[in-house]
mmCIF file of the C-alpha atoms, coordinates in Angstrom:
data_MODEL
# 
_entry.id   MODEL 
# 
loop_
_atom_site.group_PDB 
_atom_site.id 
_atom_site.type_symbol 
_atom_site.label_atom_id 
_atom_site.label_alt_id 
_atom_site.label_comp_id 
_atom_site.label_asym_id 
_atom_site.label_entity_id 
_atom_site.label_seq_id 
_atom_site.pdbx_PDB_ins_code 
_atom_site.Cartn_x 
_atom_site.Cartn_y 
_atom_site.Cartn_z 
_atom_site.occupancy 
_atom_site.B_iso_or_equiv 
_atom_site.pdbx_formal_charge 
_atom_site.auth_seq_id 
_atom_site.auth_comp_id 
_atom_site.auth_asym_id 
_atom_site.auth_atom_id 
_atom_site.pdbx_PDB_model_num 
ATOM 1  C CA . MET A 1 1  ? 0.000  0.000  0.000   1.00 0.00 ? 1  MET A CA 1 
ATOM 2  C CA . ALA A 1 2  ? 2.822  2.396  0.781   1.00 0.00 ? 2  ALA A CA 1 
ATOM 3  C CA . ALA A 1 3  ? 4.407  1.812  -2.614  1.00 0.00 ? 3  ALA A CA 1 
ATOM 4  C CA . THR A 1 4  ? 1.209  2.561  -4.489  1.00 0.00 ? 4  THR A CA 1 
ATOM 5  C CA . THR A 1 5  ? 0.569  5.709  -2.478  1.00 0.00 ? 5  THR A CA 1 
ATOM 6  C CA . LEU A 1 6  ? 4.078  7.131  -2.760  1.00 0.00 ? 6  LEU A CA 1 
ATOM 7  C CA . MET A 1 7  ? 4.303  6.276  -6.455  1.00 0.00 ? 7  MET A CA 1 
ATOM 8  C CA . GLY A 1 8  ? 0.995  8.048  -7.063  1.00 0.00 ? 8  GLY A CA 1 
ATOM 9  C CA . VAL A 1 9  ? 2.070  11.112 -5.109  1.00 0.00 ? 9  VAL A CA 1 
ATOM 10 C CA . ALA A 1 10 ? 5.329  11.304 -7.029  1.00 0.00 ? 10 ALA A CA 1 
ATOM 11 C CA . VAL A 1 11 ? 3.606  10.968 -10.412 1.00 0.00 ? 11 VAL A CA 1 
ATOM 12 C CA . VAL A 1 12 ? 1.032  13.620 -9.526  1.00 0.00 ? 12 VAL A CA 1 
ATOM 13 C CA . ALA A 1 13 ? 3.810  15.959 -8.376  1.00 0.00 ? 13 ALA A CA 1 
ATOM 14 C CA . VAL A 1 14 ? 5.684  15.478 -11.655 1.00 0.00 ? 14 VAL A CA 1 
ATOM 15 C CA . LEU A 1 15 ? 2.549  16.059 -13.709 1.00 0.00 ? 15 LEU A CA 1 
ATOM 16 C CA . THR A 1 16 ? 1.681  19.151 -11.679 1.00 0.00 ? 16 THR A CA 1 
ATOM 17 C CA . ALA A 1 17 ? 5.173  20.503 -12.298 1.00 0.00 ? 17 ALA A CA 1 
ATOM 18 C CA . GLY A 1 18 ? 4.490  20.322 -16.024 1.00 0.00 ? 18 GLY A CA 1 
ATOM 19 C CA . PHE A 1 19 ? 6.535  17.291 -16.979 1.00 0.00 ? 19 PHE A CA 1 
ATOM 20 C CA . ASP A 1 20 ? 4.183  15.264 -19.144 1.00 0.00 ? 20 ASP A CA 1 
ATOM 21 C CA . THR A 1 21 ? 6.480  12.973 -21.085 1.00 0.00 ? 21 THR A CA 1 
ATOM 22 C CA . THR A 1 22 ? 7.113  9.314  -20.383 1.00 0.00 ? 22 THR A CA 1 
ATOM 23 C CA . ARG A 1 23 ? 10.596 9.549  -18.886 1.00 0.00 ? 23 ARG A CA 1 
ATOM 24 C CA . PRO A 1 24 ? 9.800  11.871 -15.932 1.00 0.00 ? 24 PRO A CA 1 
ATOM 25 C CA . ILE A 1 25 ? 6.603  9.978  -15.140 1.00 0.00 ? 25 ILE A CA 1 
ATOM 26 C CA . VAL A 1 26 ? 8.369  6.617  -15.068 1.00 0.00 ? 26 VAL A CA 1 
ATOM 27 C CA . ALA A 1 27 ? 11.256 8.095  -13.078 1.00 0.00 ? 27 ALA A CA 1 
ATOM 28 C CA . ALA A 1 28 ? 8.812  9.482  -10.516 1.00 0.00 ? 28 ALA A CA 1 
ATOM 29 C CA . ALA A 1 29 ? 7.126  6.098  -10.207 1.00 0.00 ? 29 ALA A CA 1 
ATOM 30 C CA . VAL A 1 30 ? 10.488 4.397  -9.650  1.00 0.00 ? 30 VAL A CA 1 
ATOM 31 C CA . VAL A 1 31 ? 11.513 7.000  -7.056  1.00 0.00 ? 31 VAL A CA 1 
ATOM 32 C CA . GLY A 1 32 ? 8.188  6.516  -5.274  1.00 0.00 ? 32 GLY A CA 1 
ATOM 33 C CA . PHE A 1 33 ? 8.676  2.758  -5.229  1.00 0.00 ? 33 PHE A CA 1 
ATOM 34 C CA . VAL A 1 34 ? 12.217 3.030  -3.873  1.00 0.00 ? 34 VAL A CA 1 
ATOM 35 C CA . ALA A 1 35 ? 11.089 5.532  -1.238  1.00 0.00 ? 35 ALA A CA 1 
ATOM 36 C CA . ALA A 1 36 ? 8.359  3.130  -0.154  1.00 0.00 ? 36 ALA A CA 1 
ATOM 37 C CA . LEU A 1 37 ? 10.809 0.379  0.773   1.00 0.00 ? 37 LEU A CA 1 
ATOM 38 C CA . PRO A 1 38 ? 12.104 1.962  4.018   1.00 0.00 ? 38 PRO A CA 1 
ATOM 39 C CA . VAL A 1 39 ? 8.617  3.255  4.835   1.00 0.00 ? 39 VAL A CA 1 
ATOM 40 C CA . THR A 1 40 ? 7.210  -0.256 4.549   1.00 0.00 ? 40 THR A CA 1 
ATOM 41 C CA . TRP A 1 41 ? 10.070 -1.627 6.617   1.00 0.00 ? 41 TRP A CA 1 
ATOM 42 C CA . ALA A 1 42 ? 9.403  0.930  9.373   1.00 0.00 ? 42 ALA A CA 1 
ATOM 43 C CA . VAL A 1 43 ? 5.672  0.181  9.397   1.00 0.00 ? 43 VAL A CA 1 
ATOM 44 C CA . VAL A 1 44 ? 6.296  -3.553 9.666   1.00 0.00 ? 44 VAL A CA 1 
ATOM 45 C CA . ARG A 1 45 ? 8.708  -3.012 12.569  1.00 0.00 ? 45 ARG A CA 1 
ATOM 46 C CA . ALA A 1 46 ? 6.170  -0.796 14.329  1.00 0.00 ? 46 ALA A CA 1 
ATOM 47 C CA . LEU A 1 47 ? 3.417  -3.366 13.888  1.00 0.00 ? 47 LEU A CA 1 
ATOM 48 C CA . ARG A 1 48 ? 5.615  -6.147 15.239  1.00 0.00 ? 48 ARG A CA 1 
ATOM 49 C CA . GLY A 1 49 ? 6.570  -4.025 18.239  1.00 0.00 ? 49 GLY A CA 1 
ATOM 50 C CA . SER A 1 50 ? 10.327 -4.326 17.713  1.00 0.00 ? 50 SER A CA 1 
# 
């Protein structure tokens, strides 16, 4: 869920900034996915209570 949300936010931010070609949109999606990895890890640790 975190990956989908962060990827969507990144793509919307890129589109709002006026970049409407394929390369910036895909790059934003990849950045959102990579940013979601530590967020997901932190959420899992918090849920486990570690």
